[in-house]
Short mmCIF file of C-alpha atoms in Angstrom, two decimals:
data_model
loop_
_atom_site.label_atom_id
_atom_site.label_comp_id
_atom_site.label_asym_id
_atom_site.label_seq_id
_atom_site.Cartn_x
_atom_site.Cartn_y
_atom_site.Cartn_z
CA MET A 81 25.75 6.30 11.87
CA LYS A 82 26.33 9.47 12.14
CA LEU A 83 28.98 11.60 9.88
CA PRO A 84 31.10 13.89 11.95
CA GLY A 85 30.31 17.77 11.86
CA ASN A 86 26.37 17.92 11.96
CA LYS A 87 24.82 15.79 14.55
CA TYR A 88 22.05 15.30 12.50
CA ILE A 89 23.38 14.16 9.71
CA GLU A 90 23.24 9.98 9.21
CA ALA A 91 25.44 8.08 6.28
CA ILE A 92 23.94 7.58 3.29
CA SER A 93 25.28 6.25 0.49
CA VAL A 94 26.03 7.05 -3.10
CA GLN A 95 23.77 4.13 -4.10
CA GLN A 96 21.14 5.87 -1.86
CA LEU A 97 21.37 9.42 -3.25
CA LEU A 98 21.16 7.84 -6.87
CA GLU A 99 17.93 6.23 -5.87
CA LEU A 100 16.66 9.40 -4.57
CA ALA A 101 17.40 11.79 -7.54
CA ASN A 102 15.78 8.88 -9.63
CA ALA A 103 12.51 9.38 -7.51
CA VAL A 104 12.68 13.19 -8.66
CA VAL A 105 13.58 12.94 -12.10
CA SER A 106 11.03 10.06 -12.96
CA GLY A 107 7.91 12.69 -11.74
CA TYR A 108 9.24 15.33 -14.32
CA VAL A 109 9.72 12.23 -17.27
CA ARG A 110 6.07 11.12 -15.95
CA ARG A 111 4.78 14.42 -16.53
CA SER A 112 6.73 14.96 -19.65
CA ILE A 113 8.56 17.49 -18.67
CA ILE A 114 11.86 15.89 -18.65
CA PRO A 115 11.91 13.41 -22.12
CA LYS A 116 12.57 9.70 -21.26
CA ARG A 117 16.05 9.61 -23.24
CA GLU A 118 17.33 12.60 -20.77
CA ASN A 119 16.46 10.42 -17.93
CA GLU A 120 19.76 8.79 -16.79
CA ASP A 121 21.86 12.15 -17.75
CA VAL A 122 20.00 14.48 -15.37
CA LYS A 123 20.13 11.83 -12.63
CA MET A 124 23.83 11.71 -12.95
CA ALA A 125 24.21 15.43 -13.35
CA ILE A 126 22.14 16.15 -10.10
CA VAL A 127 24.02 13.57 -8.01
CA GLU A 128 27.34 14.62 -9.03
CA LYS A 129 26.29 18.29 -8.49
CA PHE A 130 25.14 17.22 -5.05
CA ILE A 131 28.04 15.37 -4.01
CA SER A 132 30.32 18.16 -4.78
CA GLN A 133 28.28 20.21 -2.84
CA ARG A 134 27.71 17.76 -0.30
CA GLU A 135 29.62 19.34 2.52
CA LYS A 136 27.81 22.53 2.72
CA ILE A 137 24.50 21.18 2.04
CA ASP A 138 24.58 18.64 5.16
CA LYS A 139 26.00 21.79 7.31
CA ALA A 140 22.83 23.88 6.32
CA PHE A 141 20.73 21.02 7.78
CA GLU A 142 18.86 21.91 10.45
CA GLY A 143 17.00 18.81 11.70
CA LYS A 144 13.71 20.20 11.31
CA SER A 145 12.71 17.12 8.66
CA LYS A 146 13.92 13.48 7.89
CA LEU A 147 17.31 13.81 6.12
CA THR A 148 15.91 12.22 2.78
CA THR A 149 12.98 14.74 2.89
CA TYR A 150 15.89 17.57 3.23
CA TYR A 151 18.23 15.83 -0.02
CA ILE A 152 14.95 15.44 -2.08
CA ALA A 153 14.06 19.16 -1.83
CA ILE A 154 17.76 20.24 -2.71
CA MET A 155 18.05 17.58 -5.34
CA ASN A 156 14.33 19.04 -6.67
CA ARG A 157 15.77 22.56 -7.12
CA MET A 158 18.91 21.01 -8.94
CA CYS A 159 16.82 19.19 -11.35
CA CYS A 160 14.47 22.24 -12.14
CA GLU A 161 17.59 24.19 -12.76
CA ILE A 162 18.51 21.67 -15.20
CA ILE A 163 14.86 21.71 -16.96
CA ARG A 164 15.44 25.73 -17.33
CA HIS A 165 18.64 25.27 -18.85
CA GLU A 166 17.85 22.40 -21.06
CA ASN A 167 14.69 22.96 -21.87
CA ARG A 168 14.86 24.53 -25.17
CA TYR A 169 17.84 22.14 -26.53
CA TRP A 170 15.98 18.83 -25.59
CA TYR A 171 13.22 20.34 -27.45
CA THR A 172 15.44 21.51 -30.55
CA VAL A 173 17.36 18.06 -31.59
CA VAL A 174 18.87 17.98 -34.84
CA GLU A 175 16.62 16.38 -37.30
CA ASN A 176 17.50 12.66 -37.69
CA GLU A 177 19.90 12.54 -34.65
CA TYR A 178 16.90 10.42 -33.20
CA PRO A 179 14.71 7.92 -35.08
CA LYS A 180 11.31 9.01 -36.30
CA GLU A 181 9.16 8.06 -33.53
CA LEU A 182 11.15 9.66 -31.33
CA GLN A 183 11.27 12.22 -33.12
CA GLU A 184 7.36 12.74 -33.78
CA SER A 185 7.23 12.42 -29.77
CA ASP A 186 9.75 14.86 -28.89
CA SER A 187 7.35 17.30 -31.64
CA ILE A 188 4.13 16.79 -30.12
CA THR A 189 5.83 17.37 -26.73
CA MET A 190 7.31 20.63 -27.77
CA LYS A 191 4.21 21.91 -28.61
CA PHE A 192 2.36 21.14 -25.65
CA GLU A 193 5.74 21.96 -23.30
CA THR A 194 7.06 25.67 -23.27
CA GLU A 195 9.37 27.13 -20.85
CA LYS A 196 7.19 28.58 -18.90
CA ASP A 197 4.70 25.70 -19.05
CA VAL A 198 7.26 23.70 -16.89
CA ILE A 199 7.80 26.30 -14.51
CA ILE A 200 4.24 26.97 -13.48
CA LYS A 201 3.52 23.17 -13.46
CA HIS A 202 6.27 22.85 -10.89
CA GLU A 203 4.65 25.10 -9.04
CA GLU A 204 0.92 23.93 -9.59
CA LEU A 205 2.33 20.48 -8.08
CA ARG A 206 3.99 22.07 -5.09
CA LEU A 207 0.59 24.18 -4.54
CA GLU A 208 -1.06 20.59 -4.37
CA GLN A 209 0.98 19.44 -1.99
CA VAL A 210 0.86 21.79 0.54
CA ILE A 211 -2.72 21.99 0.25
CA ASN A 212 -2.66 17.92 0.42
CA SER A 213 -0.56 18.32 3.43
CA TYR A 214 -3.66 19.59 5.51
CA PRO A 215 -5.47 16.44 5.62
CA VAL A 216 -8.37 16.85 8.34
CA LYS A 217 -8.81 20.65 6.85
CA LYS A 218 -7.88 20.10 3.38
CA GLY A 219 -12.18 20.09 2.24
CA LYS A 220 -12.80 23.51 4.28
CA LEU A 221 -9.35 25.14 3.39
CA LEU A 222 -9.69 24.87 -0.39
CA LEU A 223 -13.61 25.71 -0.32
CA PHE A 224 -12.72 28.15 1.63
CA LEU A 225 -9.76 29.85 -0.09
CA LYS A 226 -11.92 29.28 -3.40
CA PHE A 227 -14.85 30.95 -2.22
CA TYR A 228 -12.42 34.03 -0.89
CA PHE A 229 -10.76 34.19 -4.30
CA ASP A 230 -14.20 34.04 -6.02
CA LEU A 231 -12.54 30.83 -7.84
CA PRO A 232 -14.97 27.90 -9.19
CA ILE A 233 -16.39 25.59 -6.57
CA SER A 234 -17.63 21.84 -7.48
CA ARG A 235 -20.44 20.42 -5.63
CA GLU A 236 -17.78 17.87 -4.62
CA GLU A 237 -15.87 20.41 -2.94
CA VAL A 238 -18.94 21.54 -1.02
CA GLU A 239 -20.14 18.10 -0.06
CA ARG A 240 -16.60 17.33 1.34
CA TYR A 241 -16.98 19.88 4.06
CA ALA A 242 -20.70 19.96 4.09
CA GLU A 243 -21.45 16.49 3.67
CA HIS A 244 -25.37 16.06 4.45
CA LEU A 245 -25.73 19.94 4.52
CA THR A 246 -24.19 20.37 1.12
CA ASP A 247 -27.69 21.82 -0.66
CA ASP A 248 -27.99 24.35 2.13
CA LEU A 249 -23.98 25.45 2.05
CA ALA A 250 -24.57 25.59 -1.81
CA LEU A 251 -26.93 27.89 -1.62
CA LEU A 252 -25.51 29.57 1.30
CA LEU A 253 -22.01 30.04 -0.99
CA LYS A 254 -23.39 32.76 -3.68
CA ARG A 255 -21.24 35.81 -4.00
CA GLU A 256 -21.67 38.95 -6.43
CA GLN A 257 -18.12 40.13 -7.95
CA THR A 258 -18.85 43.38 -6.05
CA THR A 259 -19.32 41.43 -2.99
CA ALA A 260 -16.94 43.03 -0.15
CA ARG A 261 -14.21 40.87 1.22
CA SER A 262 -15.77 41.79 4.54
CA GLU A 263 -18.88 40.55 3.71
CA VAL A 264 -17.02 37.33 2.45
CA TYR A 265 -15.97 36.82 5.91
CA ASN A 266 -19.56 37.19 7.49
CA ILE A 267 -20.67 34.11 5.12
CA LEU A 268 -17.98 32.33 5.33
CA ALA A 269 -18.34 32.35 9.11
CA THR A 270 -22.05 31.86 8.69
CA ALA A 271 -21.24 28.69 7.07
CA VAL A 272 -18.86 27.83 10.01
CA ASN A 273 -22.13 27.87 12.09
CA LEU A 274 -24.01 26.02 9.88
CA VAL A 275 -22.01 22.94 9.50
CA GLU A 276 -19.87 22.88 12.45
CA HIS A 277 -22.54 23.93 14.64
CA LYS A 278 -20.40 27.04 16.43
CA ASN A 279 -21.37 30.85 16.77
CA ILE A 280 -18.58 33.17 15.18
CA LYS A 281 -18.05 36.38 13.45
CA GLY A 282 -16.13 37.24 10.43
CA ASP A 283 -13.48 38.58 12.37
CA ALA A 284 -12.79 34.55 13.68
CA VAL A 285 -12.88 33.44 10.04
CA ARG A 286 -10.54 36.14 9.14
CA MET A 287 -7.94 35.03 11.40
CA TRP A 288 -8.46 31.48 10.65
CA MET A 289 -7.91 32.18 6.61
CA ASN A 290 -4.84 34.77 7.67
CA LYS A 291 -3.37 32.04 9.75
CA HIS A 292 -3.60 29.08 7.51
CA LEU A 293 -2.74 31.15 4.39
CA GLU A 294 0.23 32.38 5.88
CA SER A 295 1.06 28.65 6.70
CA VAL A 296 0.91 27.96 3.15
CA ILE A 297 2.66 30.50 2.13
CA SER A 298 5.39 29.68 4.43
CA GLU A 299 5.43 25.94 3.11
CA LEU A 300 5.81 27.21 -0.55
CA ASN A 301 8.75 29.48 0.04
CA LYS A 302 10.49 27.06 2.29
CA TYR A 303 13.21 25.80 0.54
CA ASP A 304 13.76 29.39 -0.99
CA GLU A 305 12.57 28.40 -4.62
CA SER A 306 9.72 31.61 -4.62
CA GLU A 307 8.51 34.72 -2.72
CA TYR A 308 4.95 34.54 -2.50
CA SER A 309 3.00 36.95 0.11
CA ILE A 310 -0.12 37.31 1.07
CA ASP A 311 -0.56 39.93 -1.50
CA ASN A 312 0.22 37.79 -4.40
CA ILE A 313 -0.47 34.09 -3.55
CA GLU A 314 -4.16 34.71 -5.19
CA THR A 315 -2.11 34.55 -9.01
CA LEU A 316 -1.00 31.25 -8.06
CA LEU A 317 -4.31 30.15 -6.85
CA GLU A 318 -6.30 31.96 -9.59
CA PHE A 319 -4.39 29.91 -12.42
CA HIS A 320 -4.28 26.68 -11.11
CA TYR A 321 -8.23 26.54 -10.04
CA SER A 322 -9.76 28.51 -12.63
CA ARG A 323 -7.18 28.67 -15.79
CA ALA A 324 -8.91 31.86 -16.41
CA ILE A 325 -5.91 34.38 -16.07
CA PRO A 326 -4.37 36.98 -18.43
CA ALA A 327 -0.75 37.09 -19.51
CA PRO A 328 0.13 39.85 -17.44
CA ALA A 329 -0.62 37.55 -14.56
CA ILE A 330 1.05 34.56 -15.40
CA ASN A 331 4.05 36.72 -15.93
CA THR A 332 3.67 38.15 -12.69
CA LEU A 333 3.70 34.32 -11.17
CA LEU A 334 6.92 33.79 -13.02
CA SER A 335 8.39 36.81 -11.37
CA ILE A 336 7.81 35.51 -8.01
CA LEU A 337 9.73 32.08 -8.71
CA LEU A 338 13.24 33.37 -7.58
CA ILE A 339 14.94 29.93 -7.83
CA LEU A 340 13.65 29.06 -11.21
CA PHE A 341 13.50 32.42 -13.23
CA PHE A 342 16.46 34.24 -12.17
#
């Protein structure tokens, strides 16, 4: 059954909306971003806001994905807004308002989780989801991105792409801080020729990298949660895969996240 006004929209009950909201909130609860005691309140707040904006939300649906996927993305944005506004309150509850065991648990969580942690964790999760959406090319894509941006590479990551040629490729994937980007493409072209038995040049790798980087960036920016570009995607990759990132760069990362920080 389809609802009037948008040929792509099918009738989804309030109960189904509750189930979708529960799936979104539960993920943040499992990672201790939302306290367990707030689970139900956050879920209901999302559903109430969603229902109040449903007509506008449905009109914006273009049918490019499953309706439930679209709804989950909208609810995730709403959830992130609630986290940003309520996070400080959740972890500064009045003493004795909750049982001692719960206070101690919240105290530990408060020390571990800051508002910046919450936001960056969310971005790291989204990055993983995008990278994992390339099941066939995941090993190659992640390996090439890490080598290109000079991030730590594990033997397992080399093996995932090279298989029985792991030792040969590991020797090839050596670079210095002074290695030019053009030379990086040439090294990766040699890697492709070794593993995939091709005969390509650095320019072919450059075009392949640009195409897939643009695809990753497009997915990250899909629901207007961020404003990544070729110039700044390195910040998120560097933080997620090396953690060796200075505070100014973290602030740069946060400034990219339009929906969460502004």
